[in-house]
Amino acid sequence: MKKVAFYTLGCKLNFSETSTIGRLFTDAGYGVVGFTEKADVYVINTCSVTDHADKKCRKVVKEALKYSPDAYVTIVGCYAQLKPQEIAEIEGVDMVLGAAEKFRIIEYIDDLTKNPKAVVHQQNIEKVNHQFIAAYSIADRTRTFLKVQDGCDYPCTYCTIPLARGASRSDTIDNVVARARMIAESGVKEIVLTGVNLGDFGIRNGEREDKFFDLVKALDEVEGIERFRISSIEPNLLSNEIIEFVARSKRFVPHFHIPLQSGSDKILGLMRRRYRRDLYVERVAKIREVMPDCCIGVDVIVGFPGETKEDFLDTYQFLNSLDISYLHVFTYSEREDTVAASMPGVVQGAERSERSKMLHILSDKKRRAFYESQLGKPAEVLFESDVKDGYMHGFSKNYVKVRAKYDPLLVNELKAVTLQEISAEGEVDVTELAEYAVH
């Protein structure tokens, strides 16, 4: 049996797609092995959002060939769509597949002979603009990332995603519900909904047919899934009706991840974001009104062109004043073929790093404050299979990471606990584990 190994860079969406590509190989008779095991084929799923895509790709290719020098190496993903010829020059790469070709990978791999020069199969992104390919990941029995939307119609000045993934398009509600039921039958208890612009769900063949709220209502009726989690949603698409529905939902958990990107209206304008910070304040206030214990995560970019020290401090103070739970901090880096790459007011690298450091510290403070606010309260925790130093971990509905002494009977079980204290590692120790699972 031929063997294939995978490596994924980037977002939850990439992980769901890698898992789906993995099932294509399994159906074709391949055995899937770990990256550090000897494989006949390595598939590297790349990202264009994170820094130094080329450097990371080269490093992963080099590592793969260290484990299996004669392996056939294929590169897919956003970086492969944007820079196929650049990737083709990387030593050891045999094939590059663009966005329209990656799910046809089995058709292209008909011979595992190493090539003197990489073969490229990539076409203009417009070719995939109306084509939605479903994907989901099952890395363990606990949680699945389910792709329901792809592409983006928002022309943010810093972003290459529309160039790499094309226009906004979605699966049908019936298909998503059917897939969720199938996932439930496998024993998975939590589904994380993923997409490039998740809140824009509902566009098919260039026309809006329904809304994300319609999907949320339909999924809330799916038996067998205990939890649905919304991975990330733009503030202008997170409506009050969605917030209010989640607050009374049977299955959607009180956890929102809402990109902000900047707390300065000036910078939001330069970024071409579709809201200003007043709207963000309204969204956070509404969530707190109906779900006081909700976890709220925030994306923020530092060092964007034109961001002065005063602009950054404006963002810092704005975030400090918000009742949020944690930050995902991104240091701005230039991307070819974006408007921002040629904007004036470039922020020096050292200053970008310093601003990033300040916000990471603020994030740690926010997360600890949020965890402290939950101590002494009851929670329902879904325990996972990972074990470290005799402890296993899990997450409450509102995304508090907890730890408990390892017990194999707890894996993939929902348990009622009391959140006791924050450990030195920043997790929450629990007590009073109920004997039976929560229903």
Coordinates of C-alpha atoms in Angstrom, one line a residue:
M1 CA 0.0 0.0 0.0
K2 CA 1.3 3.4 -0.9
K3 CA 1.5 5.9 1.9
V4 CA 0.6 9.7 2.0
A5 CA 1.4 12.3 4.7
F6 CA 0.1 15.8 5.1
Y7 CA 1.2 19.1 6.6
T8 CA -1.2 22.1 6.9
L9 CA -0.3 25.7 7.3
G10 CA -2.9 28.4 8.2
C11 CA -6.5 28.4 9.2
K12 CA -9.2 26.0 10.3
L13 CA -10.5 26.1 6.8
N14 CA -7.2 24.7 5.5
F15 CA -7.4 21.9 8.1
S16 CA -10.9 20.9 7.0
E17 CA -9.7 20.8 3.4
T18 CA -6.6 18.8 4.2
S19 CA -8.7 16.2 5.9
T20 CA -11.0 16.0 2.9
I21 CA -8.1 15.6 0.6
G22 CA -6.9 12.9 2.9
R23 CA -10.1 10.9 2.4
L24 CA -9.6 11.2 -1.4
F25 CA -6.3 9.4 -0.9
T26 CA -7.8 6.8 1.4
D27 CA -10.6 6.1 -1.2
A28 CA -7.8 5.6 -3.8
G29 CA -6.2 2.9 -1.7
Y30 CA -3.5 5.0 0.1
G31 CA -2.6 4.7 3.7
V32 CA -2.4 7.9 5.7
V33 CA 0.7 8.2 7.9
G34 CA 2.1 10.9 10.2
F35 CA 4.4 13.6 8.7
T36 CA 7.5 12.2 10.4
E37 CA 6.9 8.7 9.0
K38 CA 8.3 7.5 5.6
A39 CA 5.7 8.3 2.9
D40 CA 5.5 7.9 -0.8
V41 CA 3.6 11.2 -1.2
Y42 CA 3.7 14.4 0.9
V43 CA 0.9 17.0 0.4
I44 CA 1.6 20.4 1.9
N45 CA -1.4 22.7 2.2
T46 CA -0.2 26.3 2.3
C47 CA -1.4 29.7 3.5
S48 CA -0.9 33.2 2.1
V49 CA -2.0 35.1 5.3
T50 CA 0.8 34.1 7.6
D51 CA 4.2 35.7 7.3
H52 CA 7.0 34.2 5.1
A53 CA 4.8 31.7 3.1
D54 CA 7.8 30.9 0.8
K55 CA 10.2 30.3 3.7
K56 CA 7.8 28.1 5.6
C57 CA 7.0 26.1 2.5
R58 CA 10.6 25.5 1.7
K59 CA 11.3 24.4 5.3
V60 CA 8.4 21.9 5.3
V61 CA 9.5 20.5 1.9
K62 CA 13.0 20.0 3.2
E63 CA 11.7 18.3 6.4
A64 CA 9.5 15.9 4.3
L65 CA 12.4 14.9 2.1
K66 CA 14.6 14.3 5.2
Y67 CA 12.1 11.6 6.3
S68 CA 11.6 10.2 2.8
P69 CA 14.1 11.4 0.2
D70 CA 12.4 9.9 -2.8
A71 CA 8.9 11.0 -1.9
Y72 CA 6.6 12.8 -4.3
V73 CA 5.9 16.3 -3.0
T74 CA 2.8 18.2 -3.9
I75 CA 1.9 21.8 -2.8
V76 CA -1.7 23.0 -2.6
G77 CA -3.5 25.9 -0.9
C78 CA -3.6 29.7 -1.1
Y79 CA 0.1 30.2 -1.6
A80 CA 0.0 27.6 -4.5
Q81 CA -2.8 29.6 -6.2
L82 CA -1.0 32.9 -5.8
K83 CA 2.6 32.0 -6.5
P84 CA 2.7 28.6 -8.4
Q85 CA 5.8 29.3 -10.4
E86 CA 7.7 30.5 -7.4
I87 CA 6.8 27.3 -5.6
A88 CA 7.8 25.3 -8.7
E89 CA 11.3 26.5 -8.2
I90 CA 11.6 25.1 -4.7
E91 CA 14.0 22.1 -4.8
G92 CA 12.2 18.8 -4.2
V93 CA 8.7 20.0 -5.2
D94 CA 7.1 17.8 -7.9
M95 CA 3.7 19.3 -8.4
V96 CA 1.8 22.5 -7.6
L97 CA -2.0 22.5 -7.7
G98 CA -4.2 25.7 -7.7
A99 CA -7.5 26.3 -6.0
A100 CA -9.6 24.7 -8.8
E101 CA -7.3 21.6 -9.0
K102 CA -6.5 20.6 -5.4
F103 CA -9.6 18.5 -4.9
R104 CA -8.7 16.6 -8.1
I105 CA -5.3 15.7 -6.8
I106 CA -5.8 11.9 -7.4
E107 CA -6.4 12.5 -11.1
Y108 CA -3.0 14.4 -11.3
I109 CA -0.9 11.9 -9.3
D110 CA -0.7 9.1 -11.8
D111 CA 3.0 8.5 -11.5
L112 CA 5.2 9.1 -8.4
T113 CA 8.4 9.5 -10.4
K114 CA 10.3 12.6 -9.2
N115 CA 10.4 15.4 -11.7
P116 CA 13.4 17.5 -12.7
K117 CA 11.0 20.4 -12.7
A118 CA 7.7 20.7 -10.9
V119 CA 4.5 20.3 -12.9
V120 CA 2.0 23.2 -12.3
H121 CA -1.8 22.8 -12.7
Q122 CA -3.3 26.2 -11.9
Q123 CA -5.8 28.4 -13.6
N124 CA -7.3 31.9 -13.0
I125 CA -9.2 32.2 -9.8
E126 CA -12.4 33.2 -11.7
K127 CA -12.6 29.6 -12.8
V128 CA -13.6 28.6 -9.2
N129 CA -15.9 31.6 -8.4
H130 CA -19.1 29.6 -8.5
Q131 CA -17.7 26.3 -7.4
F132 CA -18.1 25.3 -3.8
I133 CA -16.3 22.1 -2.6
A134 CA -17.5 20.8 0.8
A135 CA -14.9 19.8 3.4
Y136 CA -14.7 18.7 7.0
S137 CA -11.9 17.5 9.3
I138 CA -12.0 14.7 11.7
A139 CA -8.7 14.9 13.5
D140 CA -10.1 13.2 16.6
R141 CA -13.5 12.1 17.9
T142 CA -14.2 15.3 19.8
R143 CA -14.4 18.2 17.4
T144 CA -14.8 18.7 13.6
F145 CA -14.1 21.8 11.5
L146 CA -17.0 22.0 8.9
K147 CA -16.5 24.2 5.9
V148 CA -19.8 25.8 4.9
Q149 CA -18.6 28.9 2.9
D150 CA -15.5 29.8 0.8
G151 CA -14.2 32.9 -0.9
C152 CA -14.7 36.6 -0.1
D153 CA -16.2 39.7 -1.8
Y154 CA -14.7 42.2 0.7
P155 CA -11.8 44.2 -0.9
C156 CA -9.8 44.8 2.3
T157 CA -6.6 46.6 1.2
Y158 CA -4.2 44.2 3.0
C159 CA -5.7 40.9 2.0
T160 CA -4.9 38.4 -0.7
I161 CA -7.7 35.9 0.1
P162 CA -10.0 37.0 -2.7
L163 CA -7.2 36.5 -5.1
A164 CA -6.4 33.0 -3.6
R165 CA -9.9 31.7 -3.0
G166 CA -12.2 33.7 -5.3
A167 CA -15.6 35.1 -4.8
S168 CA -18.0 34.3 -1.9
R169 CA -19.9 31.1 -2.3
S170 CA -21.6 28.6 -0.1
D171 CA -23.0 25.1 0.4
T172 CA -26.7 24.7 0.7
I173 CA -28.4 24.5 4.1
D174 CA -29.7 21.0 3.3
N175 CA -26.2 19.8 2.4
V176 CA -24.7 21.3 5.6
V177 CA -27.4 19.8 7.8
A178 CA -27.0 16.4 6.2
R179 CA -23.2 16.5 6.7
A180 CA -23.7 17.6 10.3
R181 CA -25.9 14.6 10.9
M182 CA -23.3 12.3 9.3
I183 CA -20.6 13.7 11.5
A184 CA -22.9 13.2 14.6
E185 CA -23.2 9.5 13.7
S186 CA -19.4 9.2 13.8
G187 CA -19.5 10.2 17.5
V188 CA -18.2 13.8 17.2
K189 CA -19.8 16.1 19.8
E190 CA -18.8 19.5 18.6
I191 CA -18.8 21.1 15.2
V192 CA -16.9 24.3 14.5
L193 CA -18.4 26.2 11.5
T194 CA -15.7 27.6 9.2
G195 CA -15.4 29.7 6.1
V196 CA -13.4 32.6 4.7
N197 CA -16.3 35.1 5.4
L198 CA -18.6 32.9 7.4
G199 CA -21.3 35.5 8.0
D200 CA -21.7 35.9 4.3
F201 CA -23.0 32.4 4.0
G202 CA -25.9 32.0 1.5
I203 CA -24.4 33.0 -1.9
R204 CA -24.7 30.4 -4.7
N205 CA -23.9 31.0 -8.4
G206 CA -23.3 34.7 -7.6
E207 CA -26.8 35.2 -6.1
R208 CA -27.9 35.4 -2.4
E209 CA -30.3 32.6 -1.7
D210 CA -30.3 32.6 2.1
K211 CA -28.5 34.0 5.2
F212 CA -26.1 32.7 7.8
F213 CA -28.9 33.1 10.4
D214 CA -31.0 30.6 8.3
L215 CA -28.2 28.1 8.6
V216 CA -27.8 28.7 12.4
K217 CA -31.5 28.0 13.0
A218 CA -31.4 24.8 10.9
L219 CA -28.3 23.4 12.6
D220 CA -29.7 24.1 16.0
E221 CA -32.2 21.2 15.3
V222 CA -29.5 18.6 14.4
E223 CA -29.7 15.8 16.9
G224 CA -26.5 14.2 18.1
I225 CA -24.3 17.3 18.0
E226 CA -24.0 18.8 21.5
R227 CA -22.2 22.0 20.4
F228 CA -21.9 24.2 17.4
R229 CA -19.2 26.9 17.6
I230 CA -18.9 29.8 15.2
S231 CA -15.3 30.2 14.2
S232 CA -15.2 33.8 13.2
I233 CA -17.7 36.4 12.0
E234 CA -17.4 40.0 10.8
P235 CA -19.0 42.5 13.1
N236 CA -21.2 44.0 10.4
L237 CA -22.5 40.5 9.7
L238 CA -23.1 39.5 13.3
S239 CA -26.7 40.7 13.6
N240 CA -28.6 41.1 16.9
E241 CA -30.9 38.3 15.8
I242 CA -27.9 35.9 15.6
I243 CA -26.7 37.1 19.0
E244 CA -30.2 36.7 20.6
F245 CA -30.7 33.3 19.0
V246 CA -27.3 32.0 20.3
A247 CA -28.3 33.2 23.8
R248 CA -31.3 30.9 23.8
S249 CA -30.0 28.2 21.5
K250 CA -30.0 24.5 22.4
R251 CA -26.6 23.9 20.7
F252 CA -24.8 27.1 19.7
V253 CA -22.3 28.0 22.4
P254 CA -21.7 31.4 23.9
H255 CA -18.4 32.1 22.1
F256 CA -17.9 34.7 19.3
H257 CA -14.6 35.5 17.5
I258 CA -15.1 38.9 15.9
P259 CA -12.4 40.5 13.8
L260 CA -11.7 44.1 14.6
Q261 CA -8.3 44.7 13.0
S262 CA -7.9 48.2 14.3
G263 CA -9.5 50.3 17.0
S264 CA -8.8 53.5 15.0
D265 CA -11.5 54.6 12.6
K266 CA -8.8 56.2 10.5
I267 CA -7.0 52.9 10.0
L268 CA -10.2 51.0 9.5
G269 CA -10.9 53.4 6.6
L270 CA -7.5 52.8 5.1
M271 CA -8.1 49.0 5.5
R272 CA -11.5 49.4 3.7
R273 CA -13.3 47.6 6.5
R274 CA -17.1 47.7 6.4
Y275 CA -17.7 49.1 9.8
R276 CA -16.3 51.6 12.3
R277 CA -15.5 51.0 16.0
D278 CA -18.9 52.3 17.2
L279 CA -20.5 49.3 15.6
Y280 CA -18.0 47.0 17.4
V281 CA -18.9 48.6 20.7
E282 CA -22.5 47.9 20.0
R283 CA -21.9 44.3 19.2
V284 CA -19.9 43.6 22.4
A285 CA -22.5 45.4 24.5
K286 CA -25.3 43.4 23.0
I287 CA -23.5 40.1 23.6
R288 CA -22.8 41.1 27.2
E289 CA -26.4 42.1 27.7
V290 CA -27.8 38.7 26.7
M291 CA -24.8 36.4 27.5
P292 CA -22.8 37.9 30.4
D293 CA -20.4 34.9 30.5
C294 CA -19.8 34.8 26.7
C295 CA -16.3 34.5 25.5
I296 CA -15.4 37.2 22.9
G297 CA -12.2 36.9 20.9
V298 CA -10.8 39.6 18.7
D299 CA -8.5 39.8 15.7
V300 CA -6.2 42.8 15.5
I301 CA -3.5 43.9 13.0
V302 CA -0.6 46.1 14.2
G303 CA 1.8 48.1 12.1
F304 CA -0.5 48.8 9.1
P305 CA 0.7 51.5 6.8
G306 CA -0.2 54.9 8.1
E307 CA -0.6 53.7 11.7
T308 CA 1.1 56.3 13.8
K309 CA 2.0 55.8 17.4
E310 CA -1.1 57.8 18.4
D311 CA -3.2 55.5 16.2
F312 CA -1.8 52.4 17.8
L313 CA -2.4 53.8 21.3
D314 CA -5.9 54.6 20.3
T315 CA -6.4 50.9 19.4
Y316 CA -4.7 49.8 22.6
Q317 CA -6.9 52.0 24.8
F318 CA -10.0 50.9 22.8
L319 CA -9.2 47.2 23.3
N320 CA -8.3 47.8 27.0
S321 CA -11.7 49.3 27.6
L322 CA -13.7 46.6 25.8
D323 CA -15.1 43.7 27.8
I324 CA -13.5 41.0 25.7
S325 CA -11.8 37.7 26.5
Y326 CA -8.6 37.4 24.3
L327 CA -6.9 38.8 21.2
H328 CA -5.4 37.2 18.1
V329 CA -2.6 39.6 17.2
F330 CA -1.2 39.8 13.7
T331 CA 1.8 41.9 12.7
Y332 CA 1.2 43.5 9.4
S333 CA 3.3 42.2 6.5
E334 CA 3.3 43.4 2.9
R335 CA 1.5 41.2 0.3
E336 CA 2.1 41.6 -3.4
D337 CA -0.9 42.7 -5.5
T338 CA -2.6 44.4 -2.5
V339 CA -3.4 48.1 -2.3
A340 CA -1.8 48.4 1.2
A341 CA 1.6 47.2 -0.2
S342 CA 2.1 50.6 -1.9
M343 CA 0.6 52.8 0.8
P344 CA 2.7 55.5 2.4
G345 CA 3.5 55.6 6.1
V346 CA 5.3 52.3 6.4
V347 CA 5.9 51.3 10.0
Q348 CA 9.4 50.0 10.7
G349 CA 9.8 46.4 11.6
A350 CA 11.0 47.0 15.2
E351 CA 8.0 49.2 15.9
R352 CA 5.6 46.6 14.5
S353 CA 7.2 44.0 16.8
E354 CA 7.0 46.3 19.9
R355 CA 3.3 47.0 19.2
S356 CA 2.6 43.3 18.8
K357 CA 4.3 42.6 22.1
M358 CA 2.2 45.1 23.9
L359 CA -1.0 43.6 22.5
H360 CA 0.1 40.1 23.4
I361 CA 0.6 41.2 27.0
L362 CA -2.9 42.8 26.9
S363 CA -4.4 39.6 25.5
D364 CA -2.8 37.6 28.4
K365 CA -4.3 40.0 30.9
K366 CA -7.8 39.9 29.2
R367 CA -7.8 36.1 29.1
R368 CA -6.8 35.8 32.8
A369 CA -9.4 38.3 33.8
F370 CA -12.0 36.4 31.9
Y371 CA -10.9 33.1 33.4
E372 CA -11.0 34.7 36.9
S373 CA -14.5 35.9 36.3
Q374 CA -15.6 32.2 35.7
L375 CA -14.0 30.7 38.9
G376 CA -16.5 29.1 41.2
K377 CA -19.1 28.8 38.5
P378 CA -20.4 25.5 37.1
A379 CA -19.5 24.6 33.6
E380 CA -19.9 21.8 31.0
V381 CA -16.6 20.6 29.7
L382 CA -16.0 18.5 26.6
F383 CA -12.8 16.6 27.3
E384 CA -10.3 15.7 24.6
S385 CA -7.8 12.9 24.2
D386 CA -4.6 14.9 24.6
V387 CA -2.5 14.1 27.8
K388 CA 0.3 16.2 29.2
D389 CA 2.1 15.5 32.5
G390 CA -0.8 13.3 33.6
Y391 CA -3.5 15.9 32.8
M392 CA -6.1 15.9 30.1
H393 CA -7.7 19.0 28.7
G394 CA -11.0 20.3 27.5
F395 CA -13.1 23.4 26.8
S396 CA -16.2 24.7 28.4
K397 CA -19.0 26.1 26.3
N398 CA -17.6 29.6 26.6
Y399 CA -14.1 28.5 25.7
V400 CA -12.4 28.3 29.1
K401 CA -9.6 25.8 28.7
V402 CA -9.6 23.4 31.7
R403 CA -7.4 20.5 32.9
A404 CA -8.2 17.4 35.0
K405 CA -6.3 14.3 36.0
Y406 CA -6.3 11.9 33.1
D407 CA -9.1 9.5 33.0
P408 CA -9.7 7.6 29.7
L409 CA -13.4 7.4 30.5
L410 CA -13.6 11.2 30.2
V411 CA -12.4 11.4 26.6
N412 CA -15.1 12.8 24.3
E413 CA -17.5 13.2 27.3
L414 CA -19.4 16.2 28.4
K415 CA -19.0 16.6 32.2
A416 CA -20.4 19.0 34.7
V417 CA -17.6 20.6 36.7
T418 CA -16.8 23.6 38.9
L419 CA -14.1 25.9 37.7
Q420 CA -11.7 26.1 40.7
E421 CA -8.4 27.9 40.1
I422 CA -6.0 29.0 37.4
S423 CA -3.0 26.8 37.1
A424 CA 0.6 28.0 36.6
E425 CA 0.2 27.1 32.9
G426 CA -2.8 29.3 32.6
E427 CA -5.5 26.6 32.4
V428 CA -8.3 26.2 34.9
D429 CA -8.3 23.3 37.3
V430 CA -11.7 21.8 37.9
T431 CA -13.4 19.9 40.8
E432 CA -16.7 18.1 41.3
L433 CA -16.7 16.1 38.1
A434 CA -20.1 14.6 37.9
E435 CA -20.4 10.8 37.5
Y436 CA -22.5 11.1 34.4
A437 CA -22.3 13.0 31.3
V438 CA -24.3 16.2 30.9
H439 CA -27.3 15.9 28.6

